[in-house]
Structures are given as C-alpha cells and as structure tokens.
Short mmCIF file of C-alpha atoms and ligand atoms in Angstrom, two decimals:
data_model
loop_
_atom_site.label_atom_id
_atom_site.label_comp_id
_atom_site.label_asym_id
_atom_site.label_seq_id
_atom_site.Cartn_x
_atom_site.Cartn_y
_atom_site.Cartn_z
CA MET J 26 32.10 0.73 -14.46
CA SER J 27 32.32 -2.39 -12.37
CA GLY J 28 33.28 -4.54 -15.33
CA ALA J 29 30.31 -6.82 -14.52
CA ALA J 30 29.44 -9.53 -17.03
CA PRO J 31 26.67 -8.49 -19.41
CA ARG J 32 23.35 -9.65 -17.99
CA GLN J 33 21.85 -10.86 -21.24
CA ARG J 34 18.97 -12.87 -19.81
CA LEU J 35 18.03 -10.34 -17.16
CA LEU J 36 17.81 -7.58 -19.71
CA GLN J 37 15.89 -9.58 -22.29
CA ALA J 38 12.31 -8.48 -23.07
CA LEU J 39 9.36 -10.84 -22.53
CA ASN J 40 5.95 -10.71 -24.14
CA ILE J 41 3.21 -11.89 -21.79
CA ASN J 42 -0.07 -12.01 -23.73
CA GLY J 43 0.73 -8.71 -25.43
CA MET J 44 2.27 -7.03 -22.37
CA VAL J 45 5.90 -6.51 -23.37
CA LEU J 46 8.17 -6.37 -20.34
CA PRO J 47 11.41 -4.56 -21.17
CA ASN J 48 13.39 -6.93 -18.93
CA ARG J 49 12.99 -9.81 -16.47
CA VAL J 50 12.99 -7.87 -13.22
CA VAL J 51 9.73 -7.82 -11.22
CA VAL J 52 8.71 -5.99 -8.06
CA PRO J 53 6.32 -8.49 -6.50
CA ALA J 54 3.40 -7.00 -4.62
CA MET J 55 4.51 -5.30 -1.45
CA VAL J 56 2.04 -3.52 0.81
CA THR J 57 3.25 0.06 1.40
CA ARG J 58 0.74 1.23 4.05
CA LEU J 59 1.02 4.60 2.31
CA SER J 60 -2.69 4.78 1.54
CA GLY J 61 -5.18 5.83 4.16
CA GLU J 62 -8.05 3.64 5.31
CA ASP J 63 -10.03 5.35 2.52
CA GLY J 64 -8.19 3.00 0.11
CA LEU J 65 -7.51 5.79 -2.38
CA VAL J 66 -4.33 6.17 -4.40
CA ASN J 67 -2.45 9.25 -3.15
CA GLU J 68 0.76 11.08 -4.12
CA ASP J 69 2.94 8.99 -1.81
CA ILE J 70 1.68 5.80 -3.42
CA ILE J 71 2.27 7.18 -6.90
CA ALA J 72 5.78 8.33 -5.93
CA ARG J 73 6.60 4.82 -4.65
CA TYR J 74 5.65 3.14 -7.95
CA VAL J 75 7.08 5.86 -10.20
CA ARG J 76 10.37 5.36 -8.34
CA TYR J 77 10.43 1.70 -9.41
CA ALA J 78 9.65 2.76 -12.98
CA ALA J 79 12.51 5.28 -12.92
CA GLY J 80 14.75 2.39 -11.87
CA GLN J 81 13.69 0.56 -15.08
CA VAL J 82 12.02 -2.44 -13.40
CA GLY J 83 10.37 -4.70 -16.04
CA LEU J 84 7.11 -5.38 -14.20
CA ILE J 85 5.72 -3.55 -11.19
CA VAL J 86 3.03 -5.40 -9.27
CA VAL J 87 1.12 -2.86 -7.22
CA GLU J 88 0.47 -3.97 -3.65
CA ALA J 89 -2.51 -6.10 -2.62
CA THR J 90 -5.61 -4.09 -3.57
CA ALA J 91 -9.01 -5.11 -2.17
CA VAL J 92 -11.80 -6.24 -4.50
CA HIS J 93 -14.40 -5.71 -1.76
CA GLY J 94 -15.26 -3.09 0.83
CA ALA J 95 -14.52 -5.03 4.05
CA LYS J 96 -12.84 -2.94 6.74
CA SER J 97 -9.09 -3.25 7.15
CA GLY J 98 -6.08 -1.06 7.97
CA PRO J 99 -4.53 1.11 5.25
CA LEU J 100 -5.03 -0.79 1.99
CA LEU J 101 -5.61 0.17 -1.63
CA ARG J 102 -8.94 -0.72 -3.18
CA LEU J 103 -10.57 -1.36 -6.55
CA SER J 104 -13.90 -2.26 -4.98
CA ASP J 105 -15.82 0.62 -6.52
CA ASP J 106 -15.65 2.80 -9.64
CA ALA J 107 -14.78 5.73 -7.37
CA PHE J 108 -11.28 4.24 -6.99
CA ILE J 109 -10.55 4.22 -10.74
CA PRO J 110 -9.35 7.84 -11.20
CA GLY J 111 -6.55 7.45 -8.63
CA HIS J 112 -5.33 4.24 -10.26
CA ARG J 113 -5.60 5.89 -13.68
CA GLU J 114 -3.26 8.64 -12.50
CA LEU J 115 -0.85 6.02 -11.09
CA THR J 116 -0.69 4.08 -14.36
CA ARG J 117 -0.30 7.26 -16.40
CA ARG J 118 2.61 8.47 -14.29
CA VAL J 119 4.34 5.06 -14.36
CA HIS J 120 3.93 4.82 -18.14
CA ASP J 121 5.19 8.37 -18.61
CA THR J 122 8.35 7.47 -16.69
CA SER J 123 9.71 4.38 -18.45
CA PRO J 124 8.73 1.25 -20.43
CA SER J 125 7.98 -0.55 -17.11
CA LYS J 126 4.67 -2.38 -17.09
CA VAL J 127 2.31 -2.21 -14.13
CA VAL J 128 -0.44 -4.52 -12.83
CA PRO J 129 -2.33 -4.46 -9.53
CA GLN J 130 -2.53 -7.52 -7.31
CA ILE J 131 -6.21 -7.92 -6.46
CA ILE J 132 -7.16 -9.56 -3.19
CA HIS J 133 -10.16 -10.84 -1.27
CA PHE J 134 -9.61 -11.40 2.44
CA MET J 135 -11.75 -12.67 5.28
CA LYS J 136 -12.56 -10.68 8.42
CA VAL J 137 -10.23 -10.59 11.43
CA ALA J 138 -10.91 -8.97 14.83
CA ARG J 139 -8.68 -7.54 17.56
CA SER J 140 -10.05 -10.23 19.88
CA GLY J 141 -8.15 -12.80 17.82
CA TRP J 142 -11.31 -14.10 16.14
CA ARG J 143 -11.06 -14.67 12.42
CA GLN J 144 -13.60 -15.66 9.82
CA THR J 145 -12.79 -18.88 7.99
CA ILE J 146 -13.82 -20.10 4.57
CA GLU J 147 -15.81 -22.97 6.09
CA THR J 148 -18.45 -20.42 7.22
CA LEU J 149 -19.04 -18.97 3.75
CA GLU J 150 -22.46 -19.62 2.17
CA GLY J 151 -23.05 -20.14 -1.55
CA GLU J 152 -24.10 -16.52 -2.04
CA ASP J 153 -20.95 -15.28 -0.30
CA ILE J 154 -18.88 -17.29 -2.76
CA ASP J 155 -20.86 -15.91 -5.70
CA GLY J 156 -20.12 -12.43 -4.31
CA ILE J 157 -16.38 -13.12 -4.18
CA VAL J 158 -16.37 -14.28 -7.80
CA HIS J 159 -18.38 -11.23 -8.86
CA ASP J 160 -16.11 -8.83 -6.92
CA PHE J 161 -12.95 -10.23 -8.52
CA GLY J 162 -14.48 -9.84 -11.98
CA LEU J 163 -15.45 -6.21 -11.43
CA ALA J 164 -12.15 -5.27 -9.80
CA ALA J 165 -10.24 -6.75 -12.76
CA LEU J 166 -12.43 -4.78 -15.15
CA ARG J 167 -11.72 -1.60 -13.17
CA ALA J 168 -8.01 -2.37 -13.39
CA ARG J 169 -8.32 -2.51 -17.16
CA GLU J 170 -10.30 0.74 -17.22
CA ALA J 171 -7.66 2.40 -15.04
CA GLY J 172 -4.97 1.74 -17.66
CA TYR J 173 -3.15 -1.15 -16.01
CA ASP J 174 -1.28 -3.50 -18.34
CA GLY J 175 -2.83 -6.57 -16.71
CA VAL J 176 -3.99 -7.84 -13.36
CA GLU J 177 -2.69 -10.37 -10.82
CA LEU J 178 -4.99 -12.56 -8.73
CA HIS J 179 -3.75 -12.95 -5.14
CA ALA J 180 -4.12 -16.65 -4.33
CA ALA J 181 -1.20 -16.76 -1.90
CA HIS J 182 -0.64 -16.42 1.86
CA ALA J 183 -3.58 -16.17 4.26
CA TYR J 184 -6.19 -14.77 1.93
CA THR J 185 -9.45 -16.18 0.63
CA LEU J 186 -8.34 -17.81 -2.64
CA ALA J 187 -5.32 -19.35 -0.88
CA SER J 188 -7.50 -20.73 1.91
CA PHE J 189 -9.58 -22.57 -0.70
CA LEU J 190 -6.42 -23.96 -2.35
CA SER J 191 -5.10 -25.01 1.05
CA ARG J 192 -4.73 -28.59 2.16
CA ARG J 193 -6.41 -27.34 5.36
CA ASN J 194 -9.64 -26.43 3.45
CA ARG J 195 -12.37 -28.26 5.44
CA ARG J 196 -15.38 -27.38 3.29
CA LYS J 197 -17.65 -30.27 2.38
CA ASP J 198 -19.24 -28.95 -0.83
CA ARG J 199 -18.13 -28.42 -4.43
CA TYR J 200 -15.36 -26.15 -3.10
CA GLY J 201 -14.32 -28.70 -0.53
CA GLY J 202 -10.98 -29.81 0.70
CA HIS J 203 -11.58 -33.52 0.21
CA THR J 204 -10.15 -33.31 -3.34
CA LEU J 205 -7.66 -31.12 -5.12
CA GLU J 206 -10.38 -30.46 -7.71
CA GLY J 207 -12.60 -29.11 -4.93
CA ARG J 208 -9.82 -26.86 -3.64
CA LEU J 209 -9.25 -25.50 -7.15
CA ALA J 210 -12.92 -24.86 -7.91
CA LEU J 211 -13.15 -21.29 -6.60
CA PHE J 212 -9.97 -20.26 -8.38
CA GLY J 213 -11.44 -21.68 -11.61
CA ASP J 214 -14.69 -19.76 -11.12
CA VAL J 215 -12.80 -16.54 -10.39
CA LEU J 216 -10.50 -16.82 -13.39
CA ALA J 217 -13.46 -17.57 -15.69
CA GLU J 218 -15.35 -14.53 -14.36
CA VAL J 219 -12.30 -12.28 -14.67
CA ARG J 220 -11.76 -13.44 -18.27
CA SER J 221 -15.39 -12.83 -19.13
CA ARG J 222 -14.97 -9.25 -17.86
CA VAL J 223 -11.54 -8.30 -19.22
CA GLY J 224 -11.35 -10.49 -22.33
CA ASN J 225 -8.63 -12.80 -23.54
CA ASP J 226 -6.26 -10.05 -24.63
CA PHE J 227 -5.66 -8.67 -21.12
CA PRO J 228 -2.89 -10.39 -19.15
CA VAL J 229 -4.14 -12.13 -16.01
CA GLY J 230 -1.41 -13.49 -13.75
CA VAL J 231 -1.70 -15.35 -10.48
CA ARG J 232 0.35 -15.52 -7.30
CA PHE J 233 0.10 -18.64 -5.17
CA LEU J 234 2.15 -20.66 -2.71
CA ALA J 235 4.82 -23.11 -3.80
CA GLU J 236 4.59 -24.46 -0.24
CA GLU J 237 2.20 -23.54 2.58
CA ALA J 238 4.86 -24.11 5.26
CA ILE J 239 2.34 -24.97 7.97
CA LYS J 240 1.57 -28.25 9.68
CA GLY J 241 -0.60 -30.27 7.30
CA GLY J 242 -0.25 -27.68 4.55
CA TYR J 243 0.52 -28.57 0.95
CA ALA J 244 4.04 -28.83 -0.39
CA LEU J 245 5.73 -28.95 -3.80
CA PRO J 246 3.96 -31.97 -5.39
CA GLU J 247 0.52 -30.40 -4.95
CA ALA J 248 1.84 -26.96 -5.88
CA GLN J 249 2.98 -28.44 -9.20
CA GLN J 250 -0.51 -29.74 -9.89
CA ILE J 251 -2.10 -26.45 -8.87
CA ALA J 252 0.26 -24.62 -11.25
CA LEU J 253 -0.63 -27.05 -14.03
CA ARG J 254 -4.34 -26.35 -13.61
CA MET J 255 -3.71 -22.60 -13.53
CA ALA J 256 -1.72 -22.86 -16.75
CA GLN J 257 -4.42 -25.02 -18.36
CA LEU J 258 -7.04 -22.43 -17.38
CA GLY J 259 -5.01 -19.75 -19.14
CA ALA J 260 -3.24 -17.84 -16.37
CA ASP J 261 -0.73 -15.65 -18.22
CA TYR J 262 2.00 -15.89 -15.59
CA ILE J 263 2.58 -17.66 -12.31
CA SER J 264 4.27 -15.87 -9.43
CA LEU J 265 5.38 -17.99 -6.50
CA SER J 266 5.60 -17.30 -2.82
CA VAL J 267 5.85 -19.45 0.33
CA GLY J 268 4.00 -19.46 3.69
CA GLY J 269 2.44 -16.39 5.29
CA LYS J 270 -0.49 -18.21 6.94
CA PHE J 271 -2.88 -17.57 9.83
CA GLU J 272 -2.68 -21.13 11.12
CA ASP J 273 0.66 -20.62 12.89
CA ALA J 274 0.41 -16.85 13.50
CA GLU J 275 1.27 -15.43 16.92
CA GLN J 276 -1.64 -13.99 18.87
CA ARG J 277 -0.53 -10.56 20.08
CA PRO J 278 -2.87 -9.10 22.74
CA GLY J 279 -5.26 -6.49 21.34
CA GLN J 280 -4.01 -7.02 17.77
CA PRO J 281 -5.77 -8.76 14.93
CA LEU J 282 -3.97 -11.95 13.95
CA CYS J 283 -1.15 -11.21 11.47
CA PRO J 284 -0.21 -14.05 9.10
CA TYR J 285 3.48 -13.13 8.98
CA THR J 286 4.26 -13.59 12.68
CA GLY J 287 4.75 -17.36 12.82
CA TYR J 288 7.13 -19.80 11.20
CA SER J 289 5.27 -19.59 7.88
CA GLY J 290 5.73 -15.81 8.08
CA ASP J 291 9.48 -16.31 8.44
CA ARG J 292 9.41 -18.52 5.38
CA CYS J 293 7.45 -15.91 3.42
CA MET J 294 9.92 -13.10 4.11
CA PRO J 295 13.06 -14.99 5.08
CA GLY J 296 15.31 -12.92 7.32
CA ASP J 297 19.05 -12.43 7.41
CA TRP J 298 19.65 -15.84 9.02
CA TYR J 299 18.30 -17.68 5.95
CA PRO J 300 20.59 -18.47 3.04
CA ALA J 301 20.26 -16.62 -0.27
CA LEU J 302 17.63 -17.99 -2.70
CA PRO J 303 15.84 -20.27 -0.21
CA HIS J 304 12.87 -20.74 -2.57
CA ALA J 305 14.50 -20.83 -5.99
CA HIS J 306 14.41 -24.64 -6.14
CA LEU J 307 10.62 -24.61 -5.71
CA ALA J 308 10.04 -22.21 -8.60
CA ALA J 309 12.48 -24.24 -10.70
CA ALA J 310 10.62 -27.49 -10.00
CA ILE J 311 7.26 -25.90 -10.81
CA LYS J 312 8.59 -24.39 -14.03
CA ALA J 313 10.09 -27.74 -15.07
CA TYR J 314 6.80 -29.53 -14.32
CA LEU J 315 4.87 -27.06 -16.51
CA ASN J 316 7.42 -27.07 -19.33
CA GLU J 317 7.53 -30.89 -19.44
CA ARG J 318 3.76 -30.84 -19.88
CA GLY J 319 3.89 -28.37 -22.76
CA HIS J 320 3.09 -25.15 -20.89
CA GLY J 321 5.42 -22.20 -21.32
CA THR J 322 3.59 -20.04 -18.75
CA PRO J 323 6.24 -17.66 -17.36
CA VAL J 324 7.20 -18.37 -13.75
CA ILE J 325 8.36 -15.67 -11.31
CA SER J 326 10.84 -16.82 -8.68
CA ALA J 327 11.20 -14.71 -5.51
CA GLY J 328 12.86 -14.92 -2.12
CA LYS J 329 16.16 -13.35 -1.09
CA ILE J 330 17.43 -12.75 -4.60
CA THR J 331 19.95 -9.91 -4.37
CA ALA J 332 22.99 -10.45 -6.58
CA PRO J 333 22.65 -9.80 -10.34
CA GLY J 334 24.90 -12.78 -11.04
CA GLU J 335 22.59 -15.14 -9.13
CA ALA J 336 19.52 -13.70 -10.83
CA GLU J 337 21.13 -14.09 -14.26
CA ALA J 338 22.08 -17.69 -13.43
CA LEU J 339 18.48 -18.58 -12.47
CA LEU J 340 17.33 -17.39 -15.89
CA HIS J 341 20.25 -18.87 -17.76
CA ASP J 342 19.77 -22.29 -16.14
CA GLY J 343 16.04 -22.30 -16.91
CA GLN J 344 15.05 -22.17 -13.25
CA ALA J 345 12.83 -19.11 -13.70
CA ASP J 346 11.48 -16.80 -16.39
CA LEU J 347 11.31 -13.70 -14.24
CA ILE J 348 13.10 -12.54 -11.11
CA GLY J 349 10.98 -11.16 -8.27
CA MET J 350 12.68 -9.00 -5.66
CA ALA J 351 10.53 -7.29 -3.06
CA ARG J 352 12.83 -6.12 -0.27
CA GLN J 353 15.86 -5.74 -2.54
CA LEU J 354 14.03 -3.36 -4.88
CA LEU J 355 12.61 -1.47 -1.91
CA ALA J 356 16.17 -0.99 -0.66
CA ASP J 357 17.42 0.01 -4.10
CA PRO J 358 14.82 0.68 -6.81
CA ASP J 359 17.71 1.46 -9.19
CA TRP J 360 18.94 -2.16 -9.16
CA THR J 361 17.95 -2.74 -12.81
CA LEU J 362 19.33 0.60 -13.97
CA LYS J 363 22.64 -0.12 -12.25
CA VAL J 364 22.77 -3.56 -13.92
CA MET J 365 22.03 -1.95 -17.31
CA GLN J 366 24.79 0.60 -16.77
CA GLY J 367 27.39 -1.88 -15.50
CA ARG J 368 27.29 -0.25 -12.03
CA GLU J 369 26.54 -3.40 -10.07
CA ASP J 370 29.01 -2.53 -7.33
CA GLU J 371 26.82 0.50 -6.56
CA ILE J 372 23.75 -1.59 -5.78
CA ILE J 373 22.61 -1.07 -2.21
CA ARG J 374 22.20 -4.64 -1.00
CA CYS J 375 19.17 -5.54 1.10
CA VAL J 376 20.37 -7.00 4.38
CA TYR J 377 17.02 -8.67 5.13
CA CYS J 378 16.73 -7.00 8.54
CA ASN J 379 12.93 -7.06 8.01
CA VAL J 380 12.29 -3.59 9.38
CA CYS J 381 9.91 -3.25 6.38
CA LYS J 382 8.07 -6.39 7.47
CA ASP J 383 7.71 -5.09 11.03
CA LEU J 384 6.36 -1.76 9.78
CA ASP J 385 3.80 -3.58 7.65
CA GLU J 386 2.71 -5.69 10.62
CA ARG J 387 2.17 -2.55 12.70
CA PHE J 388 0.23 -0.83 9.88
CA ARG J 389 2.99 1.80 9.67
CA GLU J 390 4.28 3.30 6.41
CA VAL J 391 6.65 0.75 4.88
CA THR J 392 10.11 2.21 4.34
CA CYS J 393 13.65 0.78 4.28
CA PHE J 394 16.12 0.86 7.14
CA LEU J 395 18.88 1.71 4.65
CA TRP J 396 17.22 4.91 3.42
CA PRO J 397 18.05 8.26 5.03
CA LYS J 398 16.10 8.83 8.24
CA ASN J 399 12.50 10.06 7.77
CA HIS J 400 12.50 9.47 4.01
CA LEU J 401 9.25 8.08 2.67
CA GLN J 402 10.88 7.05 -0.62
CA ALA J 403 14.26 5.74 -1.73
CA PRO J 404 16.63 8.65 -2.38
CA GLU J 405 17.13 9.77 -5.96
CA GLY J 406 20.45 9.08 -7.66
CA GLN J 407 22.80 12.09 -7.73
CA ALA J 408 25.06 12.97 -10.62
CA GLY J 409 28.79 13.41 -10.00
CA ASP J 410 31.62 11.44 -8.57
CA THR J 411 31.25 11.90 -4.84
CA ALA J 412 31.78 8.40 -3.49
CA PRO J 413 32.65 8.31 0.22
CA HIS J 414 36.29 7.88 1.22
CA TRP J 415 38.18 7.16 4.42
CA PRO J 416 39.96 9.96 6.32
CA ASP J 417 43.69 10.42 5.68
CA THR J 418 44.39 8.33 8.76
CA GLY J 419 42.43 5.42 7.21
CA ALA J 420 39.44 3.53 8.53
CA ALA J 421 41.23 2.43 11.71
CA LEU J 422 39.18 -0.78 11.77
CA ALA J 423 39.73 -2.53 15.09
CA GLY J 424 38.12 -5.53 16.73
CA THR J 425 38.07 -7.90 19.66
CA GLY J 426 36.64 -11.39 19.83
CA HIS J 427 35.48 -13.27 22.91
CA ASP J 428 32.36 -14.82 24.48
CA GLY J 429 31.01 -15.67 21.03
CA ARG J 430 31.05 -12.02 19.92
CA VAL J 431 33.30 -10.03 17.63
CA LYS J 432 33.11 -6.29 18.33
CA LEU J 433 34.26 -4.02 15.50
CA THR J 434 34.78 -0.25 15.47
CA TRP J 435 36.08 2.10 12.78
CA SER J 436 36.43 5.81 11.96
CA PRO J 437 33.63 7.64 10.14
CA ALA J 438 34.09 7.84 6.37
CA LYS J 439 33.81 11.18 4.60
CA SER J 440 31.78 12.20 1.61
CA PRO J 441 32.18 15.51 -0.24
CA ASP J 442 28.50 16.29 0.32
CA GLY J 443 28.43 14.72 3.80
CA ALA J 444 26.06 11.96 2.71
CA VAL J 445 27.52 8.73 4.07
CA ALA J 446 24.47 6.46 4.36
CA GLY J 447 25.99 3.45 6.09
CA TYR J 448 28.63 0.78 6.17
CA ASP J 449 28.65 -2.73 4.72
CA ILE J 450 30.42 -5.29 6.92
CA TYR J 451 32.23 -8.06 5.06
CA ARG J 452 33.35 -11.28 6.72
CA ALA J 453 35.24 -14.35 5.57
CA ASP J 454 35.91 -17.47 7.60
CA GLU J 455 38.97 -19.63 7.17
CA HIS J 456 37.62 -21.43 4.10
CA GLY J 457 34.70 -19.41 2.79
CA GLU J 458 34.45 -16.64 0.33
CA VAL J 459 33.96 -13.08 1.47
CA ARG J 460 30.33 -12.26 2.26
CA CYS J 461 28.57 -9.01 3.14
CA VAL J 462 26.97 -9.96 6.46
CA GLU J 463 25.33 -6.73 7.56
CA ALA J 464 24.81 -3.05 6.84
CA VAL J 465 24.81 -0.58 9.72
CA LYS J 466 24.44 3.17 10.00
CA GLY J 467 26.97 3.85 12.76
CA CYS J 468 30.67 2.99 13.19
CA ARG J 469 30.36 -0.16 15.29
CA TYR J 470 29.12 -3.68 14.77
CA VAL J 471 28.81 -6.80 16.90
CA ASP J 472 29.00 -10.14 15.11
CA ARG J 473 27.24 -12.74 17.28
CA LEU J 474 27.75 -15.61 14.87
CA ALA J 475 31.41 -16.33 15.49
CA LEU J 476 32.51 -19.79 16.61
CA SER J 477 35.28 -20.31 19.11
CA GLY J 478 38.49 -21.69 17.70
CA GLN J 479 37.84 -20.07 14.29
CA GLN J 480 39.59 -17.20 12.60
CA TYR J 481 37.56 -14.56 10.80
CA ARG J 482 38.64 -11.70 8.57
CA TYR J 483 36.66 -8.48 8.33
CA PHE J 484 36.64 -5.32 6.30
CA VAL J 485 34.16 -2.46 5.96
CA ARG J 486 33.03 -0.25 3.08
CA ALA J 487 31.07 2.97 3.46
CA PHE J 488 28.32 3.78 0.97
CA ASP J 489 26.32 6.89 0.21
CA HIS J 490 22.60 7.12 -0.51
CA ASP J 491 23.17 6.28 -4.16
CA GLY J 492 25.02 3.12 -3.19
CA ARG J 493 28.39 4.50 -4.24
CA PRO J 494 30.95 2.60 -2.19
CA SER J 495 34.19 3.76 -0.63
CA PRO J 496 37.31 1.67 -1.08
CA ALA J 497 37.46 -1.25 1.33
CA SER J 498 39.01 -0.54 4.73
CA GLU J 499 42.03 -2.53 5.79
CA THR J 500 41.26 -6.17 6.60
CA ILE J 501 41.67 -7.40 10.15
CA ALA J 502 41.81 -10.98 11.35
CA ILE J 503 40.19 -12.02 14.63
CA THR J 504 40.86 -15.40 16.18
CA MET J 505 38.25 -16.60 18.64
CA ALA J 506 39.70 -18.31 21.68
CA MET J 507 38.79 -21.98 22.00
CA THR J 508 36.17 -22.50 24.71
CA GLU J 509 34.96 -25.66 26.37
CA HIS J 510 32.07 -25.89 23.82
CA GLY J 511 34.38 -25.35 20.90
CA ALA J 512 36.79 -28.08 22.00
CA LYS J 513 37.16 -30.92 19.53
C1 FMN G 627 6.46 -5.23 3.74
C2 FMN G 627 6.05 -6.36 2.84
C3 FMN G 627 4.79 -6.36 2.26
C4 FMN G 627 4.41 -7.42 1.42
N1 FMN G 627 3.17 -7.37 0.80
C5 FMN G 627 2.82 -8.36 -0.06
C6 FMN G 627 1.60 -8.29 -0.80
O1 FMN G 627 0.84 -7.32 -0.72
N2 FMN G 627 1.30 -9.32 -1.62
C7 FMN G 627 2.15 -10.39 -1.78
O2 FMN G 627 1.83 -11.30 -2.55
N3 FMN G 627 3.31 -10.46 -1.13
C8 FMN G 627 3.68 -9.48 -0.28
N4 FMN G 627 4.89 -9.53 0.33
C9 FMN G 627 5.82 -10.66 0.05
C10 FMN G 627 6.81 -10.27 -1.05
O3 FMN G 627 6.16 -10.02 -2.28
C11 FMN G 627 7.88 -11.37 -1.29
O4 FMN G 627 7.26 -12.54 -1.72
C12 FMN G 627 8.71 -11.68 -0.05
O5 FMN G 627 9.11 -10.50 0.61
C13 FMN G 627 9.97 -12.51 -0.42
O6 FMN G 627 10.69 -11.87 -1.45
P1 FMN G 627 12.02 -10.96 -1.16
O7 FMN G 627 13.00 -11.86 -0.44
O8 FMN G 627 12.48 -10.56 -2.51
O9 FMN G 627 11.61 -9.82 -0.30
C14 FMN G 627 5.30 -8.50 1.17
C15 FMN G 627 6.58 -8.48 1.77
C16 FMN G 627 6.97 -7.43 2.59
C17 FMN G 627 8.34 -7.43 3.19
#
C-alpha cells in the first residue's frame, strides 16, 4: 500500500442520462490503427478495449469510427450494418469484463490526397450536407444496436463538424461562418437527426475544441458559447480537446496532410516539454460558464493528466466532472485499479514521449514505448511480490555535467523474473520539488535541460512491467559550471 489519500471524487459514480459510470476516469478516443482498411473490429481491437475495462476505467470512448465509407487508412467504421456484429462482440466482451461503460466516437471527415490536396467544407453542396446528417444518424443507431452504452459525436480537431464550428468556416449559406449561429447549424442538424434515430434515453456526448490553436481560430470565449448551445440542445456530456487542425499542418512529401504535425498538433497532444495539465483551465472555464447558466452537463477535462492527486483536485475544486487520460491510460490501463487499491506508486507514468502519436501519424499500430518490445497490448498485472531491486553493490549512479548536458549512468537493476521494464529518472533543482523527468529502457540518460551555474540532484528507480518500483537509487548532486551565457 502506498498510503495514498482516498480518491473519493475520482471513484464516485456518475449517472449520464441513464449510463452509470462506476467512476470518473475516461479513456478519450484514441485511434489504435489496429483495424485493417476493411474497418472491421478484430481481436486486437477487442483486446485493447477489454484491457481498459479490466483496469476499471469508468468510461471507454472507442476510437474515431467513420460514419461514411470514404477511403482512409486503418480506421473503424459504423457506416454499414455489416459492421454491427464486430462492435456487438466488442461491447459484449467489455461488459463481461467490468462495470466500465463504452461508447464509440463517430466521425465524418473530408477527403485528403497524397498530393497534399484536401477537400474543404466550402465545396460541399446542400445534398452533401444532408448526406452527412443522415450518415451520423444511422451510425448512431448502429451504435445502439451494437450494444454501446451511448455515442459520442466527434466535433473536434480537423474533421467535418469541427470545420463547420471553426472561426475559419468561409461558407456563405445557412451553415456559414459569418455568424456563430451559422457555424453551429450543422451540429444542430446532426444532433437532432441522431436523437430522432436513437431516442432521448440513449446518451449522446460530444467532443469539441476548447481552443482551435490556429491563426484566426476560435478561443475560449466562443468555445463557451458553443458549449452552451450544445448543452441547450441536449448533449449529455461535453468532452474537450485543443487544436489538431489542418490549417497549420506540415506538408510531408508523398503523404496526405496530417492535422497533428503543426503547432496545433503539439497543443492537441502536448509533449514532454509542456507542463502538466496545460488545458485544465479551459475545461474549468467552460464548466463554470455552463453551471452559471443552469446547465449541469458533465465536462471531461483532458491533457497531460497523470497524477491521481491532480485528477482528484480537478474534481474536488469543481474544475471538471470527469478526467480524460489518453496517453496515460495507454501507458498503464490499470491506473484506476491501482488508485482503487491504494497502489498509486505502482502506476507507470506516461512520459509524453509521443511515440504513440508518431505511430498514429504513420498509420502504424499504436503502442506505448513503455511496454515490452513487440507487445501489441499493455502487459497484464502479475501476482506476487517481485519488485525490481538494485544489485548488492547498489545502483552505482554516476554523472557528469558540462556543455549544457548532464550524463547519467547506473547499474542494471534485478528482478526475480528478469522483467525490469525501465527506469524513471527523477530530478530536483535547487528550489523545486522532485519531479520524474523521463523514463528510459537502458542504463543511461542525458539531461539536456540543465542550466549552467545550477545544481541538480538526481536519483533513479527501476520498474517492472506491472509498474512495481525498486527502491530509489542513491541521490547524486551535479553542479553545472558557470558559462559565459549563464553569467549574471
Ligand atoms: C495516438 C493518438 C490517437 C488519438 N486519436 C484520437 C481520436 O480518435 N479522437 C479524438 O478525439 N482524439 C484523439 N486523440 C487525442 C486524445 O484523445 C487526447 O485528447 C490527447 O492525447 C490529449 O490527452 P492526453 O494528454 O491525456 O493524452 C488521440 C491522441 C493520440 C496520442
């Protein structure tokens, strides 16, 4: 037992229009690239979502799933009745595993080509728009028939519904960008159609952007109004994201444009150089705006949430109703279970290296850098007390610091079953608290973020594939020589 404080808010149930979540932890949609281009649910996909259920996650949002048949890379689909049986098997297996609830995120996207060309919403005719509305309605109905507990409309990032909501919408008609009402019109039509298909007793959530994070894109004040309209229209929950747009994407030769390659992509999946919780204030401001106007629509906050204490505080302080963790739960699907069992010090912390993001961009199967090599799923927890330990001679942590780099080396840790998975590197500066700055697989690490003239302290802990940590190594202090640039 880690002696962690009880996480009362995190472990509290929530009823969303009849869908009772056993706790407040959510896996937001995360493309796995485990399906083929056929769009069918397969065993690998089922294993990925059952793994989250085994870890006792409250709500699992299945990755973006197409409502239409347009060509794309590997992507799940609900664009035809033929896809229902696979999804039915997925929901059955998740429900047989734990009280976790499961909804698919349904998406419409525009065409992109390897030449760099992309279709934009300004070219859509009235009948195309009618088709989009119709396709969303039928896909939601199929989700209900497949045994899902609800459905989430994808109105975030670079996809069709988000492009209509965008401040960069240049249409001139009823769906036009000249007014916020115009930008909201398609979402309104889609939600009405979905409701008419699935009824009022089936939870329908929405994911949209709290900030577009592109030049000329909308920011918090408009996001608050968009959220208000969604709540007024009866969205059952609101899940927030940031960025992920085509407008600032990098053009890579021979590749279709990928919306996560520019600055807005960095904001969407903030890497290790961003602080923890970079988006929590946006979700908090949107939740406050809704609550002040009499809407209790649950709000999901996401973005570099890792520590149970921080997640609990967001709920306790009324900054969020639900905690979304994409990369953290990929790294350790047992996060919730470990919190429930008071084993928080065994959580394998995501280090936000974004290997998963790179794999997604290259249409490769999305896995986690911290898993054992060649594993397609997070390893299963093992029974027994086999935490790694240092050899009798100790960790022998040693380091040197010059030229803006601290180089650390240490001895390999041992584990009774030989399963040391990696090492967490902890660093403290002269004034700050100790922070885990990186996880590595080998016995060396180079810290390139050291300032001359400063003293840093380091220690290392080994962990196995279940996240069981070794004792900390000895702590060493490294003083960086003062250079010309560091002179006061
Ligand atoms: C590999 C990968 C795939 C993703 N796929 C989706 C997706 O299908 N739909 C979506 O709304 N967000 C998607 N996201 C964004 C995440 O849901 C989440 O908003 C983002 O990673 C920030 O949260 P985190 O810091 O907890 O990872 C994806 C992120 C990653 C890393």
